Amino acid sequence: MSVPRLETAIGRIRMKNPVMTASGTFGYGTEYADLVDFRQLGAMVVKGISLEPWAGNPPPRLAEVRGGLLNAIGLQNPGVEGFTRDYLPALRELGIPVIVNIWGRTLEEYEAVATRLEAAEGIAGLELNVSCPNIKEGGIAFGTDPAMLERVVRAVRKQTSRTLIVKLAPNVTRIDPLARIAEEAGADALSLINTYPAMAIDIETRRPVLSNVTGGLSGPAIHPIAVKLVYEAVRAVQIPVIGIGGIVEARDAIEFLIAGARAVAVGTVNFTDPTAALAVVAGIRDYLVRHNLSDVSELVGSVRGP
Amino acid sequence: MHADVTSRTIEEAEVALQQTLGPDYRLMTLVSPNIARRARPGQFVHLRLPGLDPAYLLRRPFSLHRAVGDRITILYKQVGVGTAAMARLRSGDRVSVMGPLGNGFPPLPDGFHPLLIGGGYGSAPLFFLAERTSQKGVVFLGGKGRTDLLGDSDFKALGWDVHMATEDGSAGCKGLVTAMLEKWLAEHSSLPTVWYACGPDGMLRAVALLAVEHGVQAWLSLDRRMGCGAGVCLACVVKIQDPEKAGSWKWARVCRDGPVFESRQILWEGEFA
Ligand SMILES: Cc1cc2nc3c(=O)[nH]c(=O)nc-3n(C[C@H](O)[C@H](O)[C@H](O)COP(=O)(O)OP(=O)(O)OC[C@H]3O[C@@H](n4cnc5c(N)ncnc54)[C@H](O)[C@@H]3O)c2cc1C
Ligand SMILES: Cc1cc2nc3c(=O)[nH]c(=O)nc-3n(C[C@H](O)[C@H](O)[C@H](O)COP(=O)(O)O)c2cc1C
Ligand code: FES
């Protein structure tokens, strides 16, 4: 049998396979350059960029918990100017679509970041982070309040001609209305999920493990939550959905594809194995061969009834 | 921040040997040819431990204690689930090793005497440095008790002058290693020295203060909780003086920009601008 087709598209972004690396878990393209063949990735999403450089939270910023990680990095980043000057040139050389994750504390900041990036070359798309649990201002409020979500997506849509992906928060009562609002406001795609708000306490010191008290949970523990939300979001909108959350190996990614995701992003597992995303690509290919499928699109949304 | 990151690799290494080093510490030797070949003193490896409950995902960072031929050795203390899994490994077991990571200790400048200051397993990278430094110097080892003084006979065998201190007085001088260092300095004030230190933060901070007081360069190897070990997650950050803007600070990643920093670069807790 011939090699199955893995190509997929998210908005106008053409990907050679449906596997990307998730924001905040793969750096800016240079950190893993000697360990990973980037050209085998479908795309990469860089860490959240804001208008001004941002220091993030004091350490401890990360804790290992059963089934995942708790992080409160607090969106440390070099700011949009520092990013385009110091990091974008190397990202352009990767030979894969680069998606820039952006965030702001106010509507105006989101707009301004999008405007600055519109002028830069070598960016395939923007991923709007309206769902980070780790900053006090703005952050998750944009992703959980329907009116604010609509305003921020509309505002950024006006500033960018690039593919616009809206990254949704998992901690909402229902995902479908928010998914629909993002679509109507001009999103080309949705990605979900971001980390889930969570907390850990050191029982010896009786203090929260993270300096920020709470953080965002990622890793295998959140995978089934993500599968449910992807499944529901896919049913609510026409635009493509990117499945994120707890992918460790190919079968987790395949689950997202079957639930209806057009692509997936691999996050926390990169810390254990920076080549994990490449193994996911190979595993999806093997699965297609084993199931006599010639194109990954045959898998997307193929979930059956109970 | 004084040398470029050398090329790293991830390799499946075979456990060659596990040895105990007193009641609390162990040595694990791995056959890891590609890392052994590239390793420099002060660099570390990030280990994925096969016996660790798979519910725990992260690798664990350890200093390189030795690199000889195709083998690397780690000196470790059992403190939690990962190091417990490590202690259960036997010859022939396989461990995924990522490394060598970070910038090592910068080489000793000509005309200077090396002083090594180690607390507990902090002596691990210092021994590697002593092995690779032709000029012999002085080693100061400290710990809570006798069993925390690691490798004194190995340093002596290399021809280094070893001084020891324990907080409980069970071996060497009673007291802190930095008090012993201070006394030594008073007696050798004319000798030009460069210091290399690794150990708990409290010790490193005291070393940093002494270095400023004596106008000496001191290279400190820091220990911070890590996620990726590769510079991407920003978990392991420490505040350093911004070399481009006097009076302001920036974050440095211990895994990538360190783990070795010059003592004046570091802004300790409570010194925040
Ligand atoms: C650059 C570097 C070099 C190190 N070199 C050595 C060495 O040579 N010998 C040695 O015995 N130990 C060394 N350590 C500390 C060692 O990494 C920890 O003791 C080990 O990670 C503990 O894992 P655990 O699962 O047993 O502990 P747990 O407490 O169960 O671990 C829980 C989590 O916290 C992290 N963690 C716990 N303690 C530490 C610590 N002190 N430093 C960093 N992370 C920690 C673990 O990696 C894990 O992610 C080094 C740490 C760093 C950063
Ligand atoms: C250390 C860390 C940093 C992250 N930084 C960002 C970020 O800057 N912007 C963002 O939208 N998501 C960020 N995320 C969330 C991930 O992109 C992803 O949505 C989440 O971790 C779930 O996927 P996973 O379980 O595969 O890690 C971060 C996650 C981690 C663990
Ligand atoms: S451990 Fe991830 S940046 Fe240092």
PDB file of N, CA and C in Angstrom, chain A residues 252-297:
ATOM      1  N   ASP A 252      -2.957   9.237  21.517  1.00  0.00           N
ATOM      2  CA  ASP A 252      -3.656  10.386  22.111  1.00  0.00           C
ATOM      3  C   ASP A 252      -4.005  11.400  21.028  1.00  0.00           C
ATOM      4  N   ALA A 253      -3.093  11.569  20.084  1.00  0.00           N
ATOM      5  CA  ALA A 253      -3.334  12.494  18.972  1.00  0.00           C
ATOM      6  C   ALA A 253      -4.430  11.941  18.057  1.00  0.00           C
ATOM      7  N   ILE A 254      -4.374  10.644  17.824  1.00  0.00           N
ATOM      8  CA  ILE A 254      -5.368   9.996  16.955  1.00  0.00           C
ATOM      9  C   ILE A 254      -6.769  10.153  17.556  1.00  0.00           C
ATOM     10  N   GLU A 255      -6.846  10.069  18.881  1.00  0.00           N
ATOM     11  CA  GLU A 255      -8.126  10.268  19.567  1.00  0.00           C
ATOM     12  C   GLU A 255      -8.695  11.656  19.238  1.00  0.00           C
ATOM     13  N   PHE A 256      -7.831  12.682  19.284  1.00  0.00           N
ATOM     14  CA  PHE A 256      -8.282  14.034  18.935  1.00  0.00           C
ATOM     15  C   PHE A 256      -8.769  14.086  17.485  1.00  0.00           C
ATOM     16  N   LEU A 257      -8.034  13.446  16.578  1.00  0.00           N
ATOM     17  CA  LEU A 257      -8.410  13.477  15.163  1.00  0.00           C
ATOM     18  C   LEU A 257      -9.765  12.802  14.969  1.00  0.00           C
ATOM     19  N   ILE A 258      -9.948  11.661  15.623  1.00  0.00           N
ATOM     20  CA  ILE A 258     -11.222  10.947  15.512  1.00  0.00           C
ATOM     21  C   ILE A 258     -12.355  11.799  16.083  1.00  0.00           C
ATOM     22  N   ALA A 259     -12.058  12.523  17.163  1.00  0.00           N
ATOM     23  CA  ALA A 259     -13.068  13.415  17.759  1.00  0.00           C
ATOM     24  C   ALA A 259     -13.399  14.588  16.841  1.00  0.00           C
ATOM     25  N   GLY A 260     -12.569  14.813  15.830  1.00  0.00           N
ATOM     26  CA  GLY A 260     -12.876  15.864  14.857  1.00  0.00           C
ATOM     27  C   GLY A 260     -11.823  16.935  14.704  1.00  0.00           C
ATOM     28  N   ALA A 261     -10.742  16.850  15.454  1.00  0.00           N
ATOM     29  CA  ALA A 261      -9.679  17.852  15.317  1.00  0.00           C
ATOM     30  C   ALA A 261      -8.983  17.676  13.970  1.00  0.00           C
ATOM     31  N   ARG A 262      -8.671  18.803  13.323  1.00  0.00           N
ATOM     32  CA  ARG A 262      -7.988  18.761  12.019  1.00  0.00           C
ATOM     33  C   ARG A 262      -6.473  18.692  12.207  1.00  0.00           C
ATOM     34  N   ALA A 263      -6.035  19.105  13.384  1.00  0.00           N
ATOM     35  CA  ALA A 263      -4.611  19.042  13.719  1.00  0.00           C
ATOM     36  C   ALA A 263      -4.508  18.916  15.231  1.00  0.00           C
ATOM     37  N   VAL A 264      -3.282  18.676  15.700  1.00  0.00           N
ATOM     38  CA  VAL A 264      -3.059  18.567  17.148  1.00  0.00           C
ATOM     39  C   VAL A 264      -1.782  19.320  17.505  1.00  0.00           C
ATOM     40  N   ALA A 265      -1.654  19.648  18.784  1.00  0.00           N
ATOM     41  CA  ALA A 265      -0.392  20.229  19.251  1.00  0.00           C
ATOM     42  C   ALA A 265       0.087  19.445  20.464  1.00  0.00           C
ATOM     43  N   VAL A 266       1.383  19.219  20.469  1.00  0.00           N
ATOM     44  CA  VAL A 266       2.033  18.419  21.499  1.00  0.00           C
ATOM     45  C   VAL A 266       2.744  19.370  22.464  1.00  0.00           C
ATOM     46  N   GLY A 267       2.478  19.241  23.766  1.00  0.00           N
ATOM     47  CA  GLY A 267       3.020  20.194  24.731  1.00  0.00           C
ATOM     48  C   GLY A 267       3.986  19.584  25.725  1.00  0.00           C
ATOM     49  N   THR A 268       3.482  19.379  26.929  1.00  0.00           N
ATOM     50  CA  THR A 268       4.304  18.957  28.067  1.00  0.00           C
ATOM     51  C   THR A 268       5.257  17.797  27.781  1.00  0.00           C
ATOM     52  N   VAL A 269       4.819  16.842  26.975  1.00  0.00           N
ATOM     53  CA  VAL A 269       5.668  15.662  26.733  1.00  0.00           C
ATOM     54  C   VAL A 269       6.999  16.037  26.072  1.00  0.00           C
ATOM     55  N   ASN A 270       7.058  17.211  25.435  1.00  0.00           N
ATOM     56  CA  ASN A 270       8.337  17.656  24.860  1.00  0.00           C
ATOM     57  C   ASN A 270       9.433  17.732  25.914  1.00  0.00           C
ATOM     58  N   PHE A 271       9.047  18.038  27.152  1.00  0.00           N
ATOM     59  CA  PHE A 271      10.046  18.177  28.212  1.00  0.00           C
ATOM     60  C   PHE A 271      10.667  16.823  28.538  1.00  0.00           C
ATOM     61  N   THR A 272       9.883  15.767  28.416  1.00  0.00           N
ATOM     62  CA  THR A 272      10.396  14.423  28.648  1.00  0.00           C
ATOM     63  C   THR A 272      11.193  13.963  27.443  1.00  0.00           C
ATOM     64  N   ASP A 273      10.617  14.219  26.281  1.00  0.00           N
ATOM     65  CA  ASP A 273      11.247  13.768  25.047  1.00  0.00           C
ATOM     66  C   ASP A 273      11.011  14.791  23.933  1.00  0.00           C
ATOM     67  N   PRO A 274      12.010  15.601  23.620  1.00  0.00           N
ATOM     68  CA  PRO A 274      11.836  16.637  22.596  1.00  0.00           C
ATOM     69  C   PRO A 274      11.486  16.080  21.217  1.00  0.00           C
ATOM     70  N   THR A 275      11.686  14.794  21.003  1.00  0.00           N
ATOM     71  CA  THR A 275      11.346  14.217  19.704  1.00  0.00           C
ATOM     72  C   THR A 275       9.950  13.572  19.719  1.00  0.00           C
ATOM     73  N   ALA A 276       9.198  13.787  20.791  1.00  0.00           N
ATOM     74  CA  ALA A 276       7.882  13.146  20.931  1.00  0.00           C
ATOM     75  C   ALA A 276       6.943  13.481  19.768  1.00  0.00           C
ATOM     76  N   ALA A 277       6.962  14.750  19.313  1.00  0.00           N
ATOM     77  CA  ALA A 277       6.052  15.136  18.231  1.00  0.00           C
ATOM     78  C   ALA A 277       6.365  14.360  16.949  1.00  0.00           C
ATOM     79  N   LEU A 278       7.650  14.090  16.728  1.00  0.00           N
ATOM     80  CA  LEU A 278       8.024  13.323  15.528  1.00  0.00           C
ATOM     81  C   LEU A 278       7.537  11.884  15.649  1.00  0.00           C
ATOM     82  N   ALA A 279       7.584  11.339  16.865  1.00  0.00           N
ATOM     83  CA  ALA A 279       7.072   9.981  17.087  1.00  0.00           C
ATOM     84  C   ALA A 279       5.557   9.946  16.878  1.00  0.00           C
ATOM     85  N   VAL A 280       4.894  11.053  17.221  1.00  0.00           N
ATOM     86  CA  VAL A 280       3.442  11.123  17.015  1.00  0.00           C
ATOM     87  C   VAL A 280       3.138  11.097  15.513  1.00  0.00           C
ATOM     88  N   VAL A 281       3.922  11.835  14.724  1.00  0.00           N
ATOM     89  CA  VAL A 281       3.727  11.829  13.264  1.00  0.00           C
ATOM     90  C   VAL A 281       3.878  10.397  12.734  1.00  0.00           C
ATOM     91  N   ALA A 282       4.944   9.735  13.155  1.00  0.00           N
ATOM     92  CA  ALA A 282       5.198   8.370  12.670  1.00  0.00           C
ATOM     93  C   ALA A 282       4.077   7.429  13.102  1.00  0.00           C
ATOM     94  N   GLY A 283       3.594   7.617  14.308  1.00  0.00           N
ATOM     95  CA  GLY A 283       2.536   6.749  14.838  1.00  0.00           C
ATOM     96  C   GLY A 283       1.210   6.948  14.118  1.00  0.00           C
ATOM     97  N   ILE A 284       0.923   8.187  13.725  1.00  0.00           N
ATOM     98  CA  ILE A 284      -0.314   8.443  12.969  1.00  0.00           C
ATOM     99  C   ILE A 284      -0.212   7.752  11.604  1.00  0.00           C
ATOM    100  N   ARG A 285       0.956   7.866  10.992  1.00  0.00           N
ATOM    101  CA  ARG A 285       1.177   7.226   9.688  1.00  0.00           C
ATOM    102  C   ARG A 285       0.964   5.707   9.795  1.00  0.00           C
ATOM    103  N   ASP A 286       1.558   5.107  10.819  1.00  0.00           N
ATOM    104  CA  ASP A 286       1.407   3.660  11.029  1.00  0.00           C
ATOM    105  C   ASP A 286      -0.060   3.270  11.219  1.00  0.00           C
ATOM    106  N   TYR A 287      -0.767   4.078  11.974  1.00  0.00           N
ATOM    107  CA  TYR A 287      -2.177   3.796  12.244  1.00  0.00           C
ATOM    108  C   TYR A 287      -2.980   3.801  10.949  1.00  0.00           C
ATOM    109  N   LEU A 288      -2.702   4.801  10.095  1.00  0.00           N
ATOM    110  CA  LEU A 288      -3.432   4.902   8.826  1.00  0.00           C
ATOM    111  C   LEU A 288      -3.171   3.673   7.964  1.00  0.00           C
ATOM    112  N   VAL A 289      -1.913   3.250   7.939  1.00  0.00           N
ATOM    113  CA  VAL A 289      -1.558   2.059   7.160  1.00  0.00           C
ATOM    114  C   VAL A 289      -2.311   0.845   7.711  1.00  0.00           C
ATOM    115  N   ARG A 290      -2.255   0.703   9.010  1.00  0.00           N
ATOM    116  CA  ARG A 290      -2.877  -0.445   9.672  1.00  0.00           C
ATOM    117  C   ARG A 290      -4.386  -0.481   9.428  1.00  0.00           C
ATOM    118  N   HIS A 291      -4.999   0.703   9.281  1.00  0.00           N
ATOM    119  CA  HIS A 291      -6.446   0.760   9.093  1.00  0.00           C
ATOM    120  C   HIS A 291      -6.826   0.999   7.636  1.00  0.00           C
ATOM    121  N   ASN A 292      -5.860   0.808   6.753  1.00  0.00           N
ATOM    122  CA  ASN A 292      -6.142   0.944   5.327  1.00  0.00           C
ATOM    123  C   ASN A 292      -6.718   2.281   4.932  1.00  0.00           C
ATOM    124  N   LEU A 293      -6.232   3.336   5.541  1.00  0.00           N
ATOM    125  CA  LEU A 293      -6.703   4.677   5.191  1.00  0.00           C
ATOM    126  C   LEU A 293      -5.614   5.361   4.382  1.00  0.00           C
ATOM    127  N   SER A 294      -6.005   6.048   3.312  1.00  0.00           N
ATOM    128  CA  SER A 294      -4.991   6.643   2.457  1.00  0.00           C
ATOM    129  C   SER A 294      -4.766   8.115   2.773  1.00  0.00           C
ATOM    130  N   ASP A 295      -5.652   8.695   3.590  1.00  0.00           N
ATOM    131  CA  ASP A 295      -5.552  10.130   3.863  1.00  0.00           C
ATOM    132  C   ASP A 295      -6.021  10.392   5.288  1.00  0.00           C
ATOM    133  N   VAL A 296      -5.257  11.209   5.996  1.00  0.00           N
ATOM    134  CA  VAL A 296      -5.596  11.480   7.395  1.00  0.00           C
ATOM    135  C   VAL A 296      -6.983  12.115   7.514  1.00  0.00           C
ATOM    136  N   SER A 297      -7.426  12.803   6.460  1.00  0.00           N
ATOM    137  CA  SER A 297      -8.743  13.451   6.527  1.00  0.00           C
ATOM    138  C   SER A 297      -9.869  12.424   6.697  1.00  0.00           C
TER     139      SER A 297
END
